[in-house]
Amino acid sequence: MTSATRVMTASGVRPSARPRGRGLIRHWPMYVAIAPFFLLFLGFGLFPTAYSLVLSFQDWNGLGTAEWTGIDNYTRLFTDGTFWLSVRNTFVIFALSTFPMLAIAIAVAALLNNAVRFSTAFRIAYFVPNITSVVAMAVLFGSIFGENFGLANAALNSLGLPGVQWLSTPFGIQLTISILITYQWTGYNAIIFLAGMQSIGGEVYEAAKLDGAGPIRSFFSITLPLLRPTIIFVLVVSTVTGMQSFTEAQVLTASSSTTNPNSGGAGQGGLTMVLYFYQQAFSYNRFGYGAAIAWGVFLIVVIFTIISWRFTAGKKEDKARA
């Protein structure tokens, strides 16, 4: 017995600790069971991520030998006006979709929380858009918001209002994409808000009712403040997904793009950051520059997510101190 495996006690020498590696041998079936996940993550997650970082410092068209160019791709990225246009488009679509979506989702969750009949059917109905194919929904929305025979303009004309150029103007494209994203994610977020509302104790509402508070006063004075952690979670998740919008813009603008199906439609109004990365990497075979765009998108998402979280958390801390 060596000194390293010996533990001294008041009465003498205690039995040696379990030899290192014995746990691995004893529990090897468990490690084998979880090994596929880590192997797949290593092969299809960690390695491509690390390789894209190396590729962002190179110039490569997909064939032949890559040429090391240092930070040239990142220097070009900071002076690329089309990239900053894609950043602006992404933020406009994010603002037009996320904040209305959160408000509608909270209202839907409040209705579901008070529903006494067919509540399960309503939850399923609201969740269906989230499990429907995004491509199928984008094709459907392309027909609904068509300028000549679309249902949206037909409804406006029936009310005596002029039709809207949904897919032939930059703002019309951004508004259409925002409506699609709102429709897709409202039900999903409503289910999360509903779970948060049902975790609030009923005695709080009973006490408020005894004090004379009505349903509206209870909603704004009890439900919303106690729902703040859930709102922060949904806002952070919506920020991450909103900054990476791709399929909605690609499918909706592909038919209206004159030069390239990945150019973002009229005035490049639907050119989001991820769509621009896809265009440069897979339409023009600029894999090095595409990798630099991907890492630029990653940094923007991280910074904006931290700002959103700090803003909402800061409001909570200020209110707690007050």
XYZ file of C-alpha atoms in Angstrom:
322
model
C 0.000 0.000 0.000
C 1.473 3.339 -1.043
C 1.269 6.626 0.794
C -0.898 8.081 -1.986
C -3.692 5.569 -1.377
C -3.522 5.852 2.370
C -5.795 8.159 4.460
C -4.786 8.724 8.113
C -7.402 8.781 10.901
C -7.189 9.260 14.666
C -7.059 5.513 15.228
C -4.559 4.662 12.555
C -4.634 3.808 8.888
C -7.998 3.657 7.210
C -8.601 1.288 4.300
C -7.275 2.642 1.050
C -9.501 4.771 -1.196
C -11.111 3.159 -4.221
C -8.515 2.875 -6.993
C -8.864 5.412 -9.723
C -10.537 3.996 -12.817
C -12.498 1.363 -10.940
C -15.691 3.387 -11.384
C -15.160 3.505 -15.146
C -14.790 -0.277 -15.275
C -17.742 -0.912 -12.987
C -20.121 1.459 -14.813
C -18.895 0.874 -18.360
C -22.366 -0.070 -19.722
C -23.637 3.406 -18.779
C -20.716 5.142 -20.455
C -21.209 3.018 -23.568
C -24.912 3.928 -23.563
C -24.231 7.691 -23.583
C -21.174 7.481 -25.845
C -23.117 7.838 -29.165
C -24.316 11.310 -28.205
C -20.823 12.541 -27.425
C -19.379 10.919 -30.550
C -22.052 12.516 -32.737
C -21.557 15.880 -31.006
C -17.798 15.597 -31.541
C -18.159 14.677 -35.226
C -21.097 16.908 -36.268
C -20.970 19.705 -33.690
C -17.618 20.486 -32.149
C -15.369 19.596 -35.123
C -17.353 21.609 -37.741
C -17.464 24.578 -35.362
C -13.701 24.504 -34.824
C -13.086 23.954 -38.553
C -15.291 26.921 -39.491
C -13.183 29.125 -37.205
C -10.001 27.996 -38.986
C -11.723 28.379 -42.374
C -12.695 31.983 -41.580
C -8.999 32.880 -41.835
C -8.666 31.280 -45.254
C -9.812 31.801 -48.838
C -11.345 28.613 -50.254
C -13.862 27.950 -53.033
C -14.508 24.341 -52.063
C -11.942 22.861 -54.445
C -8.177 22.711 -54.308
C -6.032 24.041 -51.508
C -7.215 26.756 -49.161
C -5.090 29.920 -48.977
C -4.332 31.426 -45.563
C -5.343 35.111 -45.602
C -5.229 36.027 -41.902
C -7.893 38.537 -40.834
C -8.706 39.705 -44.388
C -12.168 38.104 -44.270
C -13.008 39.910 -41.016
C -11.635 43.209 -42.351
C -13.818 42.808 -45.420
C -16.791 41.930 -43.192
C -16.602 45.211 -41.258
C -16.600 47.230 -44.509
C -19.224 45.140 -46.324
C -22.334 47.273 -46.739
C -24.475 44.278 -47.716
C -23.620 42.543 -44.437
C -24.713 45.552 -42.396
C -27.867 45.735 -44.521
C -28.568 42.130 -43.537
C -27.963 43.051 -39.879
C -30.467 45.904 -40.150
C -33.023 43.677 -41.899
C -32.651 41.042 -39.176
C -33.211 43.560 -36.382
C -36.259 45.053 -38.143
C -37.807 41.591 -38.608
C -36.930 40.736 -34.988
C -38.634 43.887 -33.669
C -41.718 43.452 -35.863
C -42.181 39.819 -34.848
C -40.889 39.302 -31.290
C -42.653 42.020 -29.298
C -46.147 41.505 -30.842
C -45.621 37.765 -30.500
C -44.865 38.043 -26.765
C -47.938 40.222 -26.161
C -50.237 37.890 -28.116
C -48.747 34.789 -26.453
C -49.359 36.200 -22.956
C -52.956 37.100 -23.887
C -53.552 33.613 -25.332
C -52.014 31.982 -22.247
C -54.300 34.036 -19.981
C -57.336 32.893 -21.983
C -56.187 29.258 -21.851
C -55.551 29.559 -18.113
C -59.156 30.630 -17.559
C -60.709 28.223 -20.058
C -62.901 25.631 -18.370
C -64.012 23.636 -21.432
C -61.999 22.206 -24.340
C -58.773 23.630 -22.875
C -56.694 20.678 -24.162
C -58.094 21.089 -27.671
C -57.220 24.796 -27.640
C -53.653 24.051 -26.476
C -53.166 21.567 -29.300
C -54.630 24.001 -31.842
C -52.256 26.775 -30.774
C -49.251 24.431 -30.796
C -49.875 23.012 -34.290
C -48.105 25.871 -36.210
C -44.886 25.138 -34.326
C -44.756 21.507 -35.469
C -45.792 22.283 -39.050
C -43.056 22.462 -41.670
C -41.672 25.997 -41.992
C -41.281 25.525 -45.740
C -44.947 24.513 -46.096
C -46.070 27.515 -44.058
C -43.823 29.858 -46.089
C -45.326 28.566 -49.345
C -48.828 29.033 -47.900
C -48.050 32.570 -46.734
C -46.584 33.339 -50.177
C -49.993 32.525 -51.655
C -51.944 34.407 -48.985
C -49.849 37.562 -49.390
C -49.657 37.402 -53.186
C -50.335 40.853 -54.640
C -52.721 39.870 -57.449
C -54.761 36.961 -56.126
C -53.751 36.744 -52.430
C -56.346 36.470 -49.684
C -54.765 39.312 -47.677
C -55.270 41.909 -50.427
C -58.717 40.475 -51.217
C -59.720 41.032 -47.577
C -58.362 44.599 -47.662
C -60.196 45.350 -50.920
C -63.456 44.003 -49.476
C -63.098 46.582 -46.697
C -62.497 49.359 -49.218
C -58.774 49.542 -48.494
C -56.060 49.459 -51.172
C -53.913 46.358 -51.593
C -50.397 46.184 -50.165
C -47.272 45.247 -52.100
C -46.345 42.546 -49.631
C -43.548 40.839 -51.581
C -42.347 43.580 -53.949
C -41.159 46.226 -51.444
C -38.459 45.855 -48.754
C -40.753 46.768 -45.841
C -43.586 44.619 -47.239
C -41.246 41.609 -47.324
C -40.056 42.253 -43.764
C -43.647 42.631 -42.554
C -44.701 39.383 -44.252
C -41.758 37.479 -42.746
C -42.578 38.944 -39.315
C -46.220 37.818 -39.573
C -45.076 34.315 -40.507
C -42.645 34.126 -37.557
C -45.322 35.457 -35.199
C -47.805 32.855 -36.413
C -45.233 30.068 -36.048
C -44.033 30.810 -32.505
C -47.015 32.401 -30.717
C -48.575 29.062 -29.738
C -45.263 27.614 -28.533
C -44.584 30.619 -26.297
C -48.213 30.652 -25.102
C -47.780 27.102 -23.764
C -44.657 28.205 -21.851
C -46.469 31.251 -20.434
C -49.400 29.018 -19.489
C -47.061 26.766 -17.492
C -45.681 29.851 -15.727
C -49.178 31.119 -14.887
C -50.268 27.770 -13.482
C -47.255 27.774 -11.133
C -48.588 30.915 -9.394
C -50.391 29.986 -6.191
C -54.157 30.465 -6.088
C -54.015 31.970 -2.589
C -52.413 35.109 -4.059
C -55.421 35.711 -6.295
C -57.825 34.921 -3.433
C -56.126 37.533 -1.227
C -56.294 40.087 -4.057
C -59.964 39.279 -4.585
C -60.673 39.884 -0.892
C -58.978 43.266 -1.258
C -61.328 44.138 -4.094
C -59.032 43.576 -7.072
C -60.773 42.596 -10.302
C -59.464 40.269 -13.031
C -57.691 43.053 -14.938
C -56.044 44.483 -11.802
C -54.967 40.978 -10.719
C -53.480 40.324 -14.169
C -51.330 43.471 -14.204
C -50.474 43.518 -10.461
C -49.972 39.780 -9.816
C -49.709 37.700 -12.987
C -47.287 39.839 -14.973
C -44.844 40.586 -12.082
C -44.717 36.923 -10.996
C -44.394 35.849 -14.629
C -41.235 37.929 -15.133
C -38.755 34.970 -14.997
C -40.778 33.194 -17.697
C -40.887 36.369 -19.790
C -37.092 36.695 -19.521
C -36.635 33.067 -20.610
C -38.974 33.456 -23.603
C -37.353 36.762 -24.593
C -33.849 35.248 -24.559
C -34.945 32.196 -26.578
C -36.846 34.420 -29.020
C -33.777 36.632 -29.417
C -31.566 33.671 -30.295
C -34.060 32.196 -32.780
C -35.031 35.583 -34.237
C -31.420 36.517 -34.974
C -31.026 33.237 -36.905
C -34.131 33.490 -39.122
C -33.406 31.919 -42.493
C -36.006 29.545 -43.944
C -38.896 32.016 -43.816
C -36.941 34.685 -45.701
C -35.374 32.237 -48.170
C -38.652 30.593 -49.235
C -40.768 33.771 -49.307
C -38.284 35.818 -51.354
C -36.908 33.128 -53.673
C -39.648 33.602 -56.289
C -39.399 37.418 -56.274
C -35.603 37.588 -56.517
C -34.466 38.535 -59.989
C -30.757 37.769 -59.836
C -30.276 35.134 -57.144
C -32.884 33.130 -55.181
C -30.892 33.901 -52.024
C -30.586 37.677 -52.513
C -33.533 38.556 -50.252
C -36.137 39.724 -52.761
C -36.938 43.316 -53.757
C -34.366 45.778 -52.434
C -32.819 42.853 -50.519
C -35.426 43.559 -47.826
C -35.536 39.880 -46.809
C -31.775 39.368 -46.734
C -31.177 38.280 -43.139
C -27.742 37.625 -41.631
C -27.989 33.837 -41.957
C -29.380 34.105 -45.505
C -26.415 36.317 -46.454
C -24.042 33.723 -44.975
C -25.799 31.010 -47.027
C -25.598 33.144 -50.182
C -21.873 33.809 -49.898
C -20.917 30.259 -48.893
C -23.184 28.109 -51.061
C -24.222 30.356 -53.985
C -20.837 31.989 -54.632
C -18.610 29.264 -53.080
C -16.845 31.785 -50.819
C -16.514 29.393 -47.909
C -13.845 31.371 -46.065
C -15.829 34.609 -46.174
C -19.011 32.691 -45.356
C -17.335 31.268 -42.235
C -16.333 34.798 -41.190
C -19.971 35.922 -41.618
C -21.125 32.965 -39.490
C -18.793 33.959 -36.653
C -19.893 37.580 -37.005
C -23.507 36.453 -36.646
C -22.513 34.391 -33.593
C -20.916 37.396 -31.876
C -23.921 39.639 -32.662
C -26.341 37.028 -31.258
C -24.275 36.626 -28.074
C -23.944 40.395 -27.509
C -27.624 41.131 -28.185
C -28.740 38.199 -26.001
C -26.612 39.470 -23.098
C -28.018 42.989 -23.557
C -31.607 41.659 -23.559
C -30.985 39.532 -20.470
C -29.187 42.282 -18.585
C -31.932 44.801 -19.439
C -34.756 42.600 -18.165
C -32.763 41.323 -15.160
C -31.727 44.892 -14.315
C -35.354 45.971 -14.238
C -36.091 43.145 -11.839
C -33.212 44.070 -9.516
C -34.219 47.732 -9.515
C -37.780 46.824 -8.606
C -36.602 44.465 -5.849
C -34.459 47.223 -4.317
C -37.377 49.656 -4.476
